[in-house]
Amino acid sequence: MSQAAPRTGAPRTGKRAAAAPAADSHDTIRVLGARENNLKDVSIEIPKRRLTVFTGVSGSGKSSLVFDTIAAESQRLINETYSAFVQGFMPTLARPEVDVLEGLTTAIIVDQQRMGADPRSTVGTATDVNAMLRILFSRLGKPHIGPPSAYAFNVPSVRASGAITVERGGSKAVKATFERTGGMCTRCEGRGTVSDIDLGQLYDDSKSLDEGALTIPGYTAGGWNYRLYTESGLVDPDKPIRKYTKKELHAFLHHEPTRMKIAGINMTYEGLVPRIQKSFLAKDKEGMQPHIRAFVDRAVTFTTCPECDGTRLSEGARASKIKKVSIADACAMQISDLAEWVRGLEEPSVAPLLTALRDTLDSFVEIGLGYLSLDRPAGTLSGGEAQRVKMIRHLGSSLTDVTYVFDEPTIGLHPHDIQRMNDLLLRLRDKGNTVLVVEHKPETIAIADHVVDLGPGAGTGGGTVCFEGTVEELRAGDTVTGRHFDDRSSVKDSVRTPTGTLEIRGASAHNLRDVDVDIPLGVLAVVTGVAGSGKSSLVHGSIPHGDEVVSVDQSPIRGSRRSNPATYTGLLEPIRKAFAKANGVKPALFSANSEGACPTCNGAGVVYTDLAMMAGVATTCEDCEGKRFQASVLEYHLGGKNISEVLAMSVTEAEEFFGDGEARTPAAHKILDRLADVGLGYLSLGQPLTTLSGGERQRLKLATHMGDKGGIYVLDEPTTGLHLADVEQLLGLLDRLVDSGKSVIVVEHHQAVMAHADWIIDLGPGAGHDGGTIVFEGTPAKLVADRSTLTGEHLAAYVGA
């Protein structure tokens, strides 16, 4: 061991002789042997305090590495620092499949998961701005009506009095009165809308019950739901409903729940309306079967609450004002306007609150969400908007050495807005944070300090690191991303001729200003404009929904962890029948939710162990080894494969398998063709739907709707989550839809889709109340030549015009 050099009074020059402190040596996040999902033993070092972008085709393993490995392990380790009691209230996180993870820092995940669809969840409640406004009004509002809860639309007013018994040495009764002033509207209970049931959709009043008057799904004549009314003795089953007396009609429609003997069995009788409300309206509409969802759409109408005029607030909360503005007025304002109003308030007693409120509202404007209002339901935000709302709480944070993880932060952003998002990512990095971004847009990849490209293909064809280095090195490299990085579409020389028009007159949903527009049919029409300009309001709010229109958005597909592409698309049905026919047994054996399920794990493939206050554990079922089926079922084969092996196949493999030979099944092959057509060839048939991204969900819905008879397809940003190389395939699919006689209307920001359009409708010129008008209608070539709008300028730059 060498001795250290003797100290002298002279200053040292050149390199430092002493080694840097060990604490300064942790400059990378080291991942060794990552095998989560399709990752193939990936080992990688990611520089800290830098902006690293992860690229690769859809399904190449980006999210598996960034979210399911690095971010998941960071969150799991942080959760373990809390007491067992606190951990019981946190989400359960299993340790990812990885050998070594070193150098992790606290991870903050900013993903695209939609915010809760609860009607009482708004932009204001999701970002704490409502909480600050409630305190502000409880201090400065005139007349004063109570504490902050008096201005909260999700807090009901409560008054109670009674005696409580306290046992301390002896019994003693204490008289207590409890009172809480809430701001909830009593009529709509803070929802802003009231539901009304159209009785004409429940029954045909010209018929009697015995003649089959009820027209509700599940209420077939002779069934228990029907016999409840025909044999109750409270109504005459032989009399047409329109001839019922007032008493009979009340007993039929609104009778309170009553236990009685019907057909010799003790049952609860209640009126038809409360029964429908409980059985249909209390459930999530998205999770219903299509025919029941169609019935609910027909039978139930939602109207603005007449008592609070949709503000959700009680009369007292609406009457209390600051400078002639109530809290309902403040929440209805566009956030950029609200920020100006708050800036005009000067009150020393609430100065810290006003400062925090101004900063938060300014963050909304800075991140490009100034066009929203605080009373906008959180469930109506797009994936990109939801992600940017989640970013707001981190923008003003003083934390450093944090790992921020973003999932395609440019989703839903016009090229004009992408620069602003890039600036925010760089600002987070420059504060000393590690920023990890999963991204496809070349504009964002271009600002990276470090690029990791996964691939080379998708699913089983991916899961390896193809490239690591700088953006310049990526451009010069021979990877799929490198080759397509500078791809630019050219504007079409000739466009299709419309076969008709879809007329929209006086559209005024949200920020639209009495818009009149003719959308051409029989062509590829693209609706574009900056975020918040009114595109979705025009397309989803004004195009009539009916059998003719197939609308495909990115909203979550409701389903349990048992749901997968095979069950969702109806593919499992022909597969089960093919297995049953080949083996001479019942189709139900080949369903993991029915007779063929492993009895130990009930077809889930894993056994969940609840450890009370500690995090529960999910372990692979020992009996079926995660295959979900009974051993006897796996002995039945089709084309040399059992049902578990078939569900483990990718769409591409299954397409070949069911295409010819012994396993040839035309019905299954048709569905698989559609899945491959929309770019989902890499998905495995049994992959849980909960693991799909927003873009994958949308393409899965598109595949299921491609067989529909509708003539108009409405797509909401179908390029979401698509690699540069996959966009070409999507454009081919859109062309095939149009050439087969369909009309395709696409809400889109991607310049390649705009350039490929036959007709463009551009909304703007700005967002919120600065948008809502048509600023251009015409061909892409004319838009580029005119350069009269922001979109025109960006498209011209993109095609190199």
PDB file of N, CA and C in Angstrom, residues 346-405:
ATOM      1  N   GLU A 346     -55.184  41.316  -3.219  1.00  0.00           N
ATOM      2  CA  GLU A 346     -54.114  41.693  -2.282  1.00  0.00           C
ATOM      3  C   GLU A 346     -54.697  41.665  -0.878  1.00  0.00           C
ATOM      4  N   GLU A 347     -54.280  40.735  -0.064  1.00  0.00           N
ATOM      5  CA  GLU A 347     -54.786  40.616   1.305  1.00  0.00           C
ATOM      6  C   GLU A 347     -53.680  40.028   2.179  1.00  0.00           C
ATOM      7  N   PRO A 348     -53.013  40.853   3.002  1.00  0.00           N
ATOM      8  CA  PRO A 348     -51.868  40.381   3.807  1.00  0.00           C
ATOM      9  C   PRO A 348     -52.182  39.167   4.678  1.00  0.00           C
ATOM     10  N   SER A 349     -53.438  39.038   5.152  1.00  0.00           N
ATOM     11  CA  SER A 349     -53.765  37.944   6.089  1.00  0.00           C
ATOM     12  C   SER A 349     -53.685  36.569   5.415  1.00  0.00           C
ATOM     13  N   VAL A 350     -53.802  36.533   4.081  1.00  0.00           N
ATOM     14  CA  VAL A 350     -53.722  35.243   3.375  1.00  0.00           C
ATOM     15  C   VAL A 350     -52.608  35.265   2.321  1.00  0.00           C
ATOM     16  N   ALA A 351     -51.599  36.087   2.533  1.00  0.00           N
ATOM     17  CA  ALA A 351     -50.522  36.263   1.535  1.00  0.00           C
ATOM     18  C   ALA A 351     -49.843  34.947   1.137  1.00  0.00           C
ATOM     19  N   PRO A 352     -49.462  34.052   2.104  1.00  0.00           N
ATOM     20  CA  PRO A 352     -48.800  32.798   1.694  1.00  0.00           C
ATOM     21  C   PRO A 352     -49.707  31.918   0.823  1.00  0.00           C
ATOM     22  N   LEU A 353     -51.011  31.942   1.142  1.00  0.00           N
ATOM     23  CA  LEU A 353     -51.970  31.137   0.375  1.00  0.00           C
ATOM     24  C   LEU A 353     -52.090  31.668  -1.052  1.00  0.00           C
ATOM     25  N   LEU A 354     -52.166  32.997  -1.185  1.00  0.00           N
ATOM     26  CA  LEU A 354     -52.274  33.598  -2.519  1.00  0.00           C
ATOM     27  C   LEU A 354     -51.035  33.306  -3.364  1.00  0.00           C
ATOM     28  N   THR A 355     -49.849  33.331  -2.715  1.00  0.00           N
ATOM     29  CA  THR A 355     -48.604  33.040  -3.435  1.00  0.00           C
ATOM     30  C   THR A 355     -48.622  31.610  -3.977  1.00  0.00           C
ATOM     31  N   ALA A 356     -49.030  30.647  -3.109  1.00  0.00           N
ATOM     32  CA  ALA A 356     -49.071  29.231  -3.527  1.00  0.00           C
ATOM     33  C   ALA A 356     -50.089  29.027  -4.634  1.00  0.00           C
ATOM     34  N   LEU A 357     -51.241  29.712  -4.526  1.00  0.00           N
ATOM     35  CA  LEU A 357     -52.310  29.576  -5.528  1.00  0.00           C
ATOM     36  C   LEU A 357     -51.848  30.146  -6.872  1.00  0.00           C
ATOM     37  N   ARG A 358     -51.190  31.320  -6.839  1.00  0.00           N
ATOM     38  CA  ARG A 358     -50.690  31.929  -8.085  1.00  0.00           C
ATOM     39  C   ARG A 358     -49.669  31.011  -8.753  1.00  0.00           C
ATOM     40  N   ASP A 359     -48.743  30.469  -7.955  1.00  0.00           N
ATOM     41  CA  ASP A 359     -47.695  29.603  -8.516  1.00  0.00           C
ATOM     42  C   ASP A 359     -48.299  28.384  -9.205  1.00  0.00           C
ATOM     43  N   THR A 360     -49.293  27.764  -8.545  1.00  0.00           N
ATOM     44  CA  THR A 360     -49.911  26.558  -9.121  1.00  0.00           C
ATOM     45  C   THR A 360     -50.665  26.885 -10.401  1.00  0.00           C
ATOM     46  N   LEU A 361     -51.424  27.987 -10.396  1.00  0.00           N
ATOM     47  CA  LEU A 361     -52.185  28.364 -11.597  1.00  0.00           C
ATOM     48  C   LEU A 361     -51.238  28.749 -12.736  1.00  0.00           C
ATOM     49  N   ASP A 362     -50.121  29.406 -12.402  1.00  0.00           N
ATOM     50  CA  ASP A 362     -49.130  29.759 -13.435  1.00  0.00           C
ATOM     51  C   ASP A 362     -48.508  28.501 -14.027  1.00  0.00           C
ATOM     52  N   SER A 363     -48.359  27.449 -13.197  1.00  0.00           N
ATOM     53  CA  SER A 363     -47.807  26.176 -13.698  1.00  0.00           C
ATOM     54  C   SER A 363     -48.727  25.569 -14.748  1.00  0.00           C
ATOM     55  N   PHE A 364     -50.048  25.687 -14.531  1.00  0.00           N
ATOM     56  CA  PHE A 364     -51.022  25.195 -15.521  1.00  0.00           C
ATOM     57  C   PHE A 364     -50.789  25.882 -16.870  1.00  0.00           C
ATOM     58  N   VAL A 365     -50.639  27.211 -16.817  1.00  0.00           N
ATOM     59  CA  VAL A 365     -50.472  27.988 -18.050  1.00  0.00           C
ATOM     60  C   VAL A 365     -49.151  27.620 -18.713  1.00  0.00           C
ATOM     61  N   GLU A 366     -48.102  27.493 -17.880  1.00  0.00           N
ATOM     62  CA  GLU A 366     -46.764  27.205 -18.395  1.00  0.00           C
ATOM     63  C   GLU A 366     -46.701  25.852 -19.093  1.00  0.00           C
ATOM     64  N   ILE A 367     -47.458  24.891 -18.587  1.00  0.00           N
ATOM     65  CA  ILE A 367     -47.398  23.530 -19.124  1.00  0.00           C
ATOM     66  C   ILE A 367     -48.372  23.353 -20.291  1.00  0.00           C
ATOM     67  N   GLY A 368     -49.072  24.460 -20.634  1.00  0.00           N
ATOM     68  CA  GLY A 368     -49.960  24.406 -21.801  1.00  0.00           C
ATOM     69  C   GLY A 368     -51.363  23.946 -21.481  1.00  0.00           C
ATOM     70  N   LEU A 369     -51.783  24.065 -20.196  1.00  0.00           N
ATOM     71  CA  LEU A 369     -53.145  23.644 -19.814  1.00  0.00           C
ATOM     72  C   LEU A 369     -53.976  24.824 -19.325  1.00  0.00           C
ATOM     73  N   GLY A 370     -53.558  26.033 -19.718  1.00  0.00           N
ATOM     74  CA  GLY A 370     -54.290  27.222 -19.279  1.00  0.00           C
ATOM     75  C   GLY A 370     -55.704  27.290 -19.809  1.00  0.00           C
ATOM     76  N   TYR A 371     -56.008  26.453 -20.825  1.00  0.00           N
ATOM     77  CA  TYR A 371     -57.349  26.474 -21.429  1.00  0.00           C
ATOM     78  C   TYR A 371     -58.358  25.656 -20.632  1.00  0.00           C
ATOM     79  N   LEU A 372     -57.904  24.846 -19.665  1.00  0.00           N
ATOM     80  CA  LEU A 372     -58.842  24.036 -18.865  1.00  0.00           C
ATOM     81  C   LEU A 372     -59.551  24.926 -17.849  1.00  0.00           C
ATOM     82  N   SER A 373     -60.609  24.406 -17.251  1.00  0.00           N
ATOM     83  CA  SER A 373     -61.230  25.063 -16.092  1.00  0.00           C
ATOM     84  C   SER A 373     -61.188  24.082 -14.936  1.00  0.00           C
ATOM     85  N   LEU A 374     -61.248  24.589 -13.720  1.00  0.00           N
ATOM     86  CA  LEU A 374     -61.108  23.723 -12.542  1.00  0.00           C
ATOM     87  C   LEU A 374     -62.305  22.791 -12.359  1.00  0.00           C
ATOM     88  N   ASP A 375     -63.472  23.158 -12.941  1.00  0.00           N
ATOM     89  CA  ASP A 375     -64.654  22.287 -12.757  1.00  0.00           C
ATOM     90  C   ASP A 375     -64.748  21.219 -13.847  1.00  0.00           C
ATOM     91  N   ARG A 376     -63.738  21.111 -14.717  1.00  0.00           N
ATOM     92  CA  ARG A 376     -63.729  20.082 -15.765  1.00  0.00           C
ATOM     93  C   ARG A 376     -63.589  18.704 -15.100  1.00  0.00           C
ATOM     94  N   PRO A 377     -64.506  17.751 -15.345  1.00  0.00           N
ATOM     95  CA  PRO A 377     -64.383  16.420 -14.728  1.00  0.00           C
ATOM     96  C   PRO A 377     -63.050  15.764 -15.112  1.00  0.00           C
ATOM     97  N   ALA A 378     -62.333  15.228 -14.121  1.00  0.00           N
ATOM     98  CA  ALA A 378     -61.009  14.650 -14.371  1.00  0.00           C
ATOM     99  C   ALA A 378     -61.080  13.489 -15.359  1.00  0.00           C
ATOM    100  N   GLY A 379     -62.201  12.758 -15.364  1.00  0.00           N
ATOM    101  CA  GLY A 379     -62.337  11.604 -16.259  1.00  0.00           C
ATOM    102  C   GLY A 379     -62.420  11.979 -17.721  1.00  0.00           C
ATOM    103  N   THR A 380     -62.666  13.285 -18.024  1.00  0.00           N
ATOM    104  CA  THR A 380     -62.782  13.697 -19.429  1.00  0.00           C
ATOM    105  C   THR A 380     -61.443  14.149 -20.009  1.00  0.00           C
ATOM    106  N   LEU A 381     -60.389  14.176 -19.196  1.00  0.00           N
ATOM    107  CA  LEU A 381     -59.073  14.583 -19.703  1.00  0.00           C
ATOM    108  C   LEU A 381     -58.486  13.463 -20.549  1.00  0.00           C
ATOM    109  N   SER A 382     -57.771  13.827 -21.590  1.00  0.00           N
ATOM    110  CA  SER A 382     -57.087  12.813 -22.400  1.00  0.00           C
ATOM    111  C   SER A 382     -55.888  12.295 -21.614  1.00  0.00           C
ATOM    112  N   GLY A 383     -55.278  11.203 -22.102  1.00  0.00           N
ATOM    113  CA  GLY A 383     -54.111  10.640 -21.416  1.00  0.00           C
ATOM    114  C   GLY A 383     -52.989  11.656 -21.281  1.00  0.00           C
ATOM    115  N   GLY A 384     -52.758  12.436 -22.371  1.00  0.00           N
ATOM    116  CA  GLY A 384     -51.697  13.448 -22.347  1.00  0.00           C
ATOM    117  C   GLY A 384     -52.009  14.565 -21.376  1.00  0.00           C
ATOM    118  N   GLU A 385     -53.284  15.011 -21.358  1.00  0.00           N
ATOM    119  CA  GLU A 385     -53.675  16.077 -20.421  1.00  0.00           C
ATOM    120  C   GLU A 385     -53.540  15.609 -18.981  1.00  0.00           C
ATOM    121  N   ALA A 386     -53.964  14.357 -18.717  1.00  0.00           N
ATOM    122  CA  ALA A 386     -53.863  13.808 -17.356  1.00  0.00           C
ATOM    123  C   ALA A 386     -52.403  13.765 -16.913  1.00  0.00           C
ATOM    124  N   GLN A 387     -51.510  13.383 -17.842  1.00  0.00           N
ATOM    125  CA  GLN A 387     -50.092  13.306 -17.510  1.00  0.00           C
ATOM    126  C   GLN A 387     -49.541  14.692 -17.178  1.00  0.00           C
ATOM    127  N   ARG A 388     -49.956  15.712 -17.930  1.00  0.00           N
ATOM    128  CA  ARG A 388     -49.435  17.056 -17.681  1.00  0.00           C
ATOM    129  C   ARG A 388     -50.013  17.641 -16.393  1.00  0.00           C
ATOM    130  N   VAL A 389     -51.269  17.268 -16.057  1.00  0.00           N
ATOM    131  CA  VAL A 389     -51.847  17.720 -14.779  1.00  0.00           C
ATOM    132  C   VAL A 389     -51.034  17.143 -13.615  1.00  0.00           C
ATOM    133  N   LYS A 390     -50.616  15.857 -13.766  1.00  0.00           N
ATOM    134  CA  LYS A 390     -49.806  15.231 -12.704  1.00  0.00           C
ATOM    135  C   LYS A 390     -48.436  15.900 -12.580  1.00  0.00           C
ATOM    136  N   MET A 391     -47.923  16.462 -13.692  1.00  0.00           N
ATOM    137  CA  MET A 391     -46.607  17.121 -13.675  1.00  0.00           C
ATOM    138  C   MET A 391     -46.610  18.384 -12.831  1.00  0.00           C
ATOM    139  N   ILE A 392     -47.779  19.026 -12.723  1.00  0.00           N
ATOM    140  CA  ILE A 392     -47.847  20.355 -12.121  1.00  0.00           C
ATOM    141  C   ILE A 392     -47.259  20.401 -10.715  1.00  0.00           C
ATOM    142  N   ARG A 393     -47.547  19.371  -9.910  1.00  0.00           N
ATOM    143  CA  ARG A 393     -47.068  19.401  -8.523  1.00  0.00           C
ATOM    144  C   ARG A 393     -45.550  19.258  -8.440  1.00  0.00           C
ATOM    145  N   HIS A 394     -44.906  18.813  -9.547  1.00  0.00           N
ATOM    146  CA  HIS A 394     -43.447  18.631  -9.510  1.00  0.00           C
ATOM    147  C   HIS A 394     -42.676  19.822 -10.062  1.00  0.00           C
ATOM    148  N   LEU A 395     -43.374  20.725 -10.783  1.00  0.00           N
ATOM    149  CA  LEU A 395     -42.660  21.803 -11.466  1.00  0.00           C
ATOM    150  C   LEU A 395     -41.987  22.754 -10.486  1.00  0.00           C
ATOM    151  N   GLY A 396     -42.700  23.084  -9.413  1.00  0.00           N
ATOM    152  CA  GLY A 396     -42.124  24.031  -8.457  1.00  0.00           C
ATOM    153  C   GLY A 396     -41.362  23.351  -7.332  1.00  0.00           C
ATOM    154  N   SER A 397     -41.172  22.043  -7.429  1.00  0.00           N
ATOM    155  CA  SER A 397     -40.538  21.292  -6.335  1.00  0.00           C
ATOM    156  C   SER A 397     -39.060  21.661  -6.186  1.00  0.00           C
ATOM    157  N   SER A 398     -38.597  21.707  -4.943  1.00  0.00           N
ATOM    158  CA  SER A 398     -37.182  22.011  -4.682  1.00  0.00           C
ATOM    159  C   SER A 398     -36.357  20.734  -4.593  1.00  0.00           C
ATOM    160  N   LEU A 399     -36.988  19.570  -4.799  1.00  0.00           N
ATOM    161  CA  LEU A 399     -36.256  18.307  -4.688  1.00  0.00           C
ATOM    162  C   LEU A 399     -35.212  18.187  -5.787  1.00  0.00           C
ATOM    163  N   THR A 400     -34.045  17.619  -5.435  1.00  0.00           N
ATOM    164  CA  THR A 400     -33.052  17.309  -6.463  1.00  0.00           C
ATOM    165  C   THR A 400     -32.648  15.848  -6.282  1.00  0.00           C
ATOM    166  N   ASP A 401     -31.881  15.343  -7.243  1.00  0.00           N
ATOM    167  CA  ASP A 401     -31.457  13.944  -7.229  1.00  0.00           C
ATOM    168  C   ASP A 401     -32.640  12.992  -7.139  1.00  0.00           C
ATOM    169  N   VAL A 402     -33.683  13.348  -7.854  1.00  0.00           N
ATOM    170  CA  VAL A 402     -34.873  12.498  -7.952  1.00  0.00           C
ATOM    171  C   VAL A 402     -34.890  11.934  -9.371  1.00  0.00           C
ATOM    172  N   THR A 403     -35.445  10.735  -9.542  1.00  0.00           N
ATOM    173  CA  THR A 403     -35.602  10.177 -10.891  1.00  0.00           C
ATOM    174  C   THR A 403     -37.044  10.412 -11.345  1.00  0.00           C
ATOM    175  N   TYR A 404     -37.216  11.240 -12.367  1.00  0.00           N
ATOM    176  CA  TYR A 404     -38.542  11.480 -12.938  1.00  0.00           C
ATOM    177  C   TYR A 404     -38.722  10.539 -14.131  1.00  0.00           C
ATOM    178  N   VAL A 405     -39.835   9.818 -14.151  1.00  0.00           N
ATOM    179  CA  VAL A 405     -40.079   8.839 -15.213  1.00  0.00           C
ATOM    180  C   VAL A 405     -41.330   9.253 -15.989  1.00  0.00           C
TER     181      VAL A 405
END
